[in-house]
CSV table of C-alpha atoms in Angstrom, one decimal:
chain,number,residue,atom,x,y,z
A,26,MET,CA,90.0,92.7,108.5
A,27,ILE,CA,87.4,92.0,105.9
A,28,SER,CA,88.6,89.5,103.3
A,29,ASN,CA,87.2,87.5,100.4
A,30,GLN,CA,90.3,85.5,99.6
A,31,ASP,CA,88.8,82.2,100.0
A,32,SER,CA,85.7,82.9,98.0
A,33,ALA,CA,87.8,84.1,95.3
A,34,ALA,CA,90.2,81.3,95.3
A,35,SER,CA,87.2,79.0,94.9
A,36,ALA,CA,85.9,80.7,91.9
A,37,ASP,CA,89.3,79.6,90.0
A,38,ALA,CA,91.1,82.5,90.8
A,39,THR,CA,93.3,84.3,88.2
A,40,ILE,CA,95.7,85.9,90.5
A,41,ILE,CA,96.7,84.0,93.6
A,42,VAL,CA,99.5,85.7,96.0
A,43,GLU,CA,100.5,83.6,99.2
A,44,GLY,CA,103.0,85.2,102.0
A,45,LEU,CA,104.7,87.4,99.0
A,46,GLU,CA,107.9,89.1,100.4
A,47,ARG,CA,110.4,91.4,98.9
A,48,VAL,CA,113.0,92.7,101.0
A,49,TYR,CA,115.8,94.9,99.5
A,50,SER,CA,119.6,94.8,100.2
A,51,SER,CA,119.2,97.9,102.2
A,52,GLY,CA,116.7,95.9,104.8
A,53,LEU,CA,113.7,97.6,103.5
A,54,ARG,CA,110.8,95.3,103.7
A,55,ALA,CA,108.7,96.8,100.7
A,56,VAL,CA,106.4,93.7,100.5
A,57,ASP,CA,105.7,91.7,103.9
A,58,GLY,CA,103.6,88.7,103.5
A,59,VAL,CA,100.8,89.6,101.1
A,60,ASP,CA,98.2,87.3,100.5
A,61,LEU,CA,95.5,87.9,98.1
A,62,ALA,CA,93.3,86.3,95.6
A,63,VAL,CA,91.7,87.8,92.4
A,64,ALA,CA,88.8,85.9,90.7
A,65,ALA,CA,88.5,85.6,87.1
A,66,GLY,CA,86.7,88.6,85.3
A,67,GLU,CA,87.1,90.6,88.7
A,68,ILE,CA,88.5,94.1,88.9
A,69,TYR,CA,90.6,94.3,91.9
A,70,GLY,CA,91.4,97.8,93.2
A,71,PHE,CA,94.9,97.9,95.2
A,72,LEU,CA,94.9,101.0,97.3
A,73,GLY,CA,98.0,102.4,99.3
A,74,PRO,CA,100.1,105.7,99.5
A,75,ASN,CA,103.3,106.2,97.7
A,76,GLY,CA,105.8,103.7,99.1
A,77,ALA,CA,103.2,101.1,100.6
A,78,GLY,CA,104.3,98.4,98.1
A,79,LYS,CA,101.7,98.7,95.4
A,80,SER,CA,104.2,99.2,92.7
A,81,THR,CA,106.6,96.6,94.0
A,82,THR,CA,103.7,93.9,94.3
A,83,VAL,CA,102.8,94.7,90.7
A,84,ARG,CA,106.5,94.5,89.5
A,85,ILE,CA,106.7,91.0,90.8
A,86,LEU,CA,103.0,89.7,89.5
A,87,THR,CA,104.3,91.1,86.1
A,88,THR,CA,107.7,89.3,86.3
A,89,LEU,CA,109.6,92.4,86.3
A,90,LEU,CA,111.1,91.7,89.8
A,91,ARG,CA,111.7,88.5,91.7
A,92,PRO,CA,110.2,87.9,95.1
A,93,THR,CA,112.4,87.2,98.2
A,94,GLY,CA,109.9,84.8,99.6
A,95,GLY,CA,106.4,83.5,99.1
A,96,HIS,CA,104.4,82.4,96.2
A,97,ALA,CA,102.4,84.1,93.4
A,98,SER,CA,100.6,82.9,90.2
A,99,VAL,CA,98.8,84.7,87.4
A,100,ALA,CA,96.7,83.0,85.0
A,101,GLY,CA,97.8,79.6,86.3
A,102,PHE,CA,101.5,80.4,85.9
A,103,ASP,CA,104.0,80.8,88.7
A,104,VAL,CA,105.6,84.1,88.2
A,105,VAL,CA,109.2,82.8,88.7
A,106,LYS,CA,109.1,79.3,87.4
A,107,GLN,CA,106.7,80.1,84.3
A,108,ALA,CA,107.7,83.9,83.8
A,109,SER,CA,107.5,83.7,80.0
A,110,GLN,CA,103.9,82.1,80.1
A,111,VAL,CA,102.7,84.8,82.5
A,112,ARG,CA,104.2,87.4,80.2
A,113,ARG,CA,102.0,85.8,77.2
A,114,SER,CA,98.9,86.0,79.3
A,115,ILE,CA,99.0,89.5,80.5
A,116,GLY,CA,99.0,93.1,79.4
A,117,VAL,CA,100.7,95.7,81.4
A,118,ALA,CA,100.6,99.5,81.6
A,119,LEU,CA,102.9,100.9,84.1
A,120,GLN,CA,103.4,104.4,85.4
A,121,GLU,CA,106.1,105.4,83.2
A,122,ALA,CA,105.9,103.6,79.8
A,123,ALA,CA,109.3,103.7,77.6
A,124,LEU,CA,107.7,105.0,74.5
A,125,ASP,CA,109.7,106.3,71.6
A,126,PRO,CA,108.7,110.0,71.1
A,127,LEU,CA,109.7,109.9,67.6
A,128,MET,CA,107.3,107.4,66.6
A,129,THR,CA,103.7,107.6,65.8
A,130,GLY,CA,101.1,106.0,67.8
A,131,ARG,CA,100.2,103.6,65.0
A,132,GLU,CA,103.9,102.7,64.4
A,133,LEU,CA,104.2,101.8,68.2
A,134,LEU,CA,101.0,99.5,68.1
A,135,GLU,CA,102.2,97.8,65.0
A,136,LEU,CA,105.8,97.2,66.6
A,137,GLN,CA,103.9,95.9,69.8
A,138,GLY,CA,102.0,93.4,67.7
A,139,ALA,CA,105.3,92.3,66.0
A,140,LEU,CA,107.0,92.0,69.5
A,141,HIS,CA,104.0,89.6,70.4
A,142,GLY,CA,104.5,87.3,67.2
A,143,LEU,CA,101.7,88.8,65.1
A,144,ARG,CA,102.1,88.7,61.1
A,145,ARG,CA,102.3,92.0,59.5
A,146,ALA,CA,99.0,91.9,58.3
A,147,GLU,CA,97.6,91.0,61.6
A,148,SER,CA,99.4,93.5,63.4
A,149,LYS,CA,98.3,96.3,61.1
A,150,LEU,CA,94.6,95.4,61.7
A,151,ARG,CA,95.0,94.8,65.2
A,152,ALA,CA,96.6,98.5,65.6
A,153,ASP,CA,93.5,100.0,63.5
A,154,GLU,CA,91.2,98.2,65.9
A,155,LEU,CA,92.8,99.4,69.0
A,156,LEU,CA,93.3,102.9,67.8
A,157,GLU,CA,89.6,103.2,67.1
A,158,ARG,CA,88.9,101.7,70.4
A,159,VAL,CA,90.7,104.3,72.4
A,160,ASP,CA,89.8,107.1,70.1
A,161,LEU,CA,93.1,107.9,68.8
A,162,VAL,CA,92.4,107.4,65.0
A,163,ALA,CA,93.0,111.1,64.2
A,164,ALA,CA,96.2,111.1,65.9
A,165,ALA,CA,97.2,107.8,64.9
A,166,ASP,CA,100.1,109.2,62.4
A,167,ARG,CA,101.3,112.0,64.9
A,168,LEU,CA,104.4,111.6,66.6
A,169,LEU,CA,104.1,110.6,70.1
A,170,ASN,CA,105.9,113.7,71.4
A,171,THR,CA,102.7,115.7,70.1
A,172,TYR,CA,100.4,113.8,72.4
A,173,SER,CA,98.6,115.0,75.4
A,174,GLY,CA,99.0,113.3,78.9
A,175,GLY,CA,95.7,111.7,78.5
A,176,MET,CA,96.4,110.4,74.8
A,177,ARG,CA,99.6,108.8,75.9
A,178,ARG,CA,97.5,107.0,78.7
A,179,ARG,CA,95.0,105.7,76.0
A,180,LEU,CA,97.9,104.7,73.8
A,181,ASP,CA,99.5,102.9,76.8
A,182,LEU,CA,96.4,100.8,77.4
A,183,ALA,CA,96.1,100.0,73.5
A,184,MET,CA,99.5,98.8,73.5
A,185,ALA,CA,98.8,96.6,76.7
A,186,LEU,CA,95.8,95.1,74.6
A,187,VAL,CA,97.5,94.1,71.6
A,188,HIS,CA,97.8,90.5,72.2
A,189,ARG,CA,94.2,90.2,73.8
A,190,PRO,CA,95.5,89.6,77.4
A,191,MET,CA,93.5,87.5,80.2
A,192,VAL,CA,94.6,89.8,82.8
A,193,LEU,CA,95.2,93.4,82.6
A,194,PHE,CA,97.7,95.1,85.3
A,195,LEU,CA,97.3,99.1,85.4
A,196,ASP,CA,99.6,100.8,87.8
A,197,GLU,CA,98.0,104.1,88.7
A,198,PRO,CA,96.7,104.5,85.2
A,199,THR,CA,95.1,108.0,85.7
A,200,THR,CA,97.5,109.8,87.6
A,201,GLY,CA,98.0,113.3,86.3
A,202,LEU,CA,95.0,113.3,83.9
A,203,ASP,CA,92.3,115.9,83.7
A,204,PRO,CA,88.8,114.7,85.0
A,205,VAL,CA,87.6,114.1,81.5
A,206,SER,CA,90.5,112.1,80.5
A,207,ARG,CA,90.2,110.1,83.6
A,208,SER,CA,86.3,109.6,83.0
A,209,SER,CA,87.1,108.3,79.5
A,210,LEU,CA,89.6,105.8,80.7
A,211,TRP,CA,87.1,104.4,83.2
A,212,THR,CA,84.6,104.0,80.5
A,213,GLU,CA,87.1,101.9,78.6
A,214,LEU,CA,88.1,99.8,81.4
A,215,ARG,CA,84.5,99.2,82.3
A,216,LYS,CA,84.0,98.0,78.7
A,217,LEU,CA,86.9,95.6,78.9
A,218,ASN,CA,86.0,94.2,82.1
A,219,ASP,CA,82.5,93.5,80.5
A,220,GLU,CA,84.3,91.6,78.0
A,221,GLY,CA,85.8,89.3,80.5
A,222,THR,CA,89.2,90.7,81.2
A,223,THR,CA,90.5,90.7,84.7
A,224,ILE,CA,91.9,94.0,86.0
A,225,PHE,CA,94.2,94.4,88.7
A,226,LEU,CA,94.4,98.1,89.3
A,227,THR,CA,96.6,100.2,91.5
A,228,THR,CA,95.6,103.5,92.3
A,229,GLN,CA,95.8,106.4,95.1
A,230,TYR,CA,92.6,107.7,93.9
A,231,LEU,CA,90.0,106.6,96.3
A,232,GLU,CA,87.2,107.6,93.9
A,233,GLU,CA,88.6,105.5,91.4
A,234,ALA,CA,88.6,102.3,93.2
A,235,GLU,CA,84.9,103.1,94.4
A,236,GLN,CA,84.0,103.5,90.9
A,237,LEU,CA,85.4,100.6,89.2
A,238,ALA,CA,86.7,97.9,91.7
A,239,ASP,CA,84.6,94.7,92.5
A,240,ARG,CA,86.8,94.4,95.4
A,241,VAL,CA,89.7,96.4,97.0
A,242,GLY,CA,92.9,95.7,99.0
A,243,ILE,CA,94.3,98.0,100.9
A,244,ILE,CA,98.3,97.9,101.4
A,245,ASP,CA,100.2,99.8,104.1
A,246,HIS,CA,103.8,99.4,105.0
A,247,GLY,CA,104.0,96.3,102.8
A,248,LYS,CA,101.1,94.6,104.2
A,249,ILE,CA,97.3,94.2,103.4
A,250,VAL,CA,95.7,95.9,106.2
A,251,ALA,CA,91.8,95.7,104.8
A,252,GLU,CA,90.2,93.8,102.1
A,253,GLY,CA,86.6,93.4,100.9
A,254,THR,CA,84.1,95.0,98.7
A,255,PRO,CA,83.8,98.9,99.1
A,256,GLN,CA,80.2,98.3,100.7
A,257,GLU,CA,82.0,95.9,103.1
A,258,LEU,CA,84.9,98.2,103.9
A,259,GLY,CA,82.8,101.4,104.4
A,260,ARG,CA,81.3,99.2,107.3
A,261,LEU,CA,84.8,99.4,109.1
A,262,VAL,CA,84.2,103.1,109.6
A,263,GLY,CA,81.3,102.6,112.0
A,264,GLU,CA,78.2,104.7,112.3
A,265,PRO,CA,76.9,106.5,109.1
A,266,GLY,CA,77.5,110.3,109.1
A,267,LEU,CA,74.9,113.2,108.8
A,268,TYR,CA,76.4,116.3,107.2
A,269,VAL,CA,74.5,119.5,109.0
A,270,LYS,CA,75.0,122.7,107.1
A,271,LEU,CA,74.0,126.1,109.0
A,272,ILE,CA,73.0,129.0,107.8
A,273,GLU,CA,75.2,131.0,110.2
A,274,GLN,CA,78.8,129.6,110.6
A,275,SER,CA,79.1,131.6,114.0
A,276,GLU,CA,76.4,129.0,115.3
A,277,SER,CA,78.5,126.4,114.9
A,278,GLY,CA,79.8,126.3,118.3
A,279,ARG,CA,76.4,126.2,120.0
A,280,ALA,CA,75.2,123.6,117.6
A,281,ARG,CA,77.8,121.2,118.4
A,282,ASP,CA,77.3,121.3,122.0
A,283,LEU,CA,73.6,120.8,121.5
A,284,LEU,CA,73.9,118.0,118.9
A,285,ALA,CA,76.3,116.0,121.1
A,286,VAL,CA,73.4,114.3,122.6
A,287,HIS,CA,72.6,112.6,119.2
A,288,GLY,CA,76.1,111.4,118.3
A,289,ALA,CA,79.7,112.1,117.9
A,290,VAL,CA,80.2,115.8,116.3
A,291,SER,CA,82.9,117.0,114.7
A,292,ASP,CA,83.4,120.2,112.7
A,293,ARG,CA,83.7,120.7,108.9
A,294,GLU,CA,84.4,123.6,106.8
A,295,ALA,CA,82.3,126.9,106.5
A,296,GLY,CA,80.3,126.1,109.7
A,297,GLY,CA,79.2,122.7,109.1
A,298,LEU,CA,79.1,119.6,111.3
A,299,THR,CA,79.2,115.8,111.0
A,300,ILE,CA,77.6,113.7,113.3
A,301,ARG,CA,78.1,109.9,113.6
A,302,THR,CA,75.0,108.1,114.8
A,303,SER,CA,73.4,104.8,114.5
A,304,LEU,CA,70.2,106.0,113.7
A,305,GLY,CA,71.4,107.3,110.4
A,306,ALA,CA,68.8,108.9,108.2
A,307,ARG,CA,66.3,108.5,111.2
A,308,ALA,CA,68.1,111.1,113.2
A,309,ILE,CA,67.5,114.0,110.9
A,310,ALA,CA,64.2,115.0,112.6
A,311,PRO,CA,65.3,115.0,116.1
A,312,ILE,CA,68.6,116.9,114.9
A,313,VAL,CA,66.6,119.6,113.0
A,314,ARG,CA,64.1,119.6,115.9
A,315,THR,CA,66.9,120.1,118.3
A,316,LEU,CA,68.3,123.2,116.5
A,317,ASP,CA,64.9,124.8,115.8
A,318,GLU,CA,64.2,124.7,119.5
A,319,ALA,CA,67.5,126.7,120.1
A,320,GLN,CA,66.7,129.2,117.1
A,321,ILE,CA,69.5,127.8,115.0
A,322,GLU,CA,68.8,128.0,111.2
A,323,VAL,CA,69.5,124.8,109.2
A,324,ASP,CA,70.4,125.0,105.6
A,325,ALA,CA,70.8,121.4,105.0
A,326,VAL,CA,71.1,117.9,106.5
A,327,GLU,CA,72.4,115.3,104.2
A,328,VAL,CA,73.3,111.4,105.0
A,329,GLU,CA,76.7,110.7,104.2
A,330,GLU,CA,77.7,107.2,103.5
A,331,PRO,CA,81.5,106.3,104.5
A,332,THR,CA,84.1,106.7,101.6
A,333,LEU,CA,87.2,104.6,100.9
A,334,ASP,CA,88.9,107.9,102.3
A,335,ASP,CA,87.4,107.5,105.5
A,336,VAL,CA,88.0,103.5,105.3
A,337,PHE,CA,91.8,104.3,104.7
A,338,ILE,CA,92.3,106.8,107.6
A,339,ALA,CA,90.6,104.3,109.9
A,340,VAL,CA,92.7,101.2,109.1
A,341,THR,CA,95.9,102.9,108.7
A,342,GLY,CA,95.9,106.2,110.7
A,343,HIS,CA,96.7,108.4,107.8
A,344,ARG,CA,95.5,109.7,104.5
A,345,ALA,CA,96.2,107.9,101.1
A,346,ASP,CA,98.1,110.7,99.5
A,347,GLU,CA,100.8,110.5,102.2
A,348,ASP,CA,103.9,108.8,101.8
A,349,VAL,CA,104.9,106.2,104.1
A,350,THR,CA,108.3,105.1,103.1
A,351,GLU,CA,110.7,104.7,99.9
A,352,ASP,CA,110.7,101.8,97.4
A,353,ALA,CA,114.2,100.6,97.0
A,354,SER,CA,115.2,99.5,93.1
């Protein structure tokens, strides 16, 4: 497993997790000896399928659930012994926020400010700032039950930022959002990180982790099975791939046999082929030459770098969108 845990810890880690466990009365081991460290100012992507232990880990780190073993600290505070200090240091946006649908966005933000001990005037000012930040000024005085899914997510984020937290926990923040809303939220998260906020992001979207995360941890069946930068993890897949698109789909079988001398060949949709070869782009010319000599017409040959989807399958044996177990409560 690639791991930068030691380097993160030496850089004054904001989140430190050592041997973390959560075992339920049913015997389910939802979190099974997790170790990780997140440096200050880092975006850490936490990947895994439903039931892998992502949300359980986040609930422990945000003091909503007690671990049954191990140790964790956030912003320098123990999540069990110093839970109140942890809560003052973090912002949290979970998948299902309990928001009153009969309150307006502005009212909810002002209430959140009051709960964090802000004076009335300060709470109003902070609500105005955050409504502008997440582009909800026009909807500020509408009831929440009129908000779209994307608007609710942006309001969730604003509420998590009311008290200017050091660390922001986001549990699958873009699930169910359309591409435009997702992109908008990504932009805001990058801005927050540029301002110094440490972000711990759980997601099932591999593209999201590739776009946002400085480092990624992959959890499966309660254990961290891989960790590193997206580029480092990409190297776990092995040789780069070349995508060969043929003009005639009927020629794919013959092309596959001919190209086997250049590397491992697998079928793709619509007559395309993928070749894994250590030569990478240098293999394009001999591949085209081989097919040309066999009078097989090529539409395109493209270099494909390994994605986190490829990594996930390589280290877990299944796709990220597959359920692996059930989180108990």
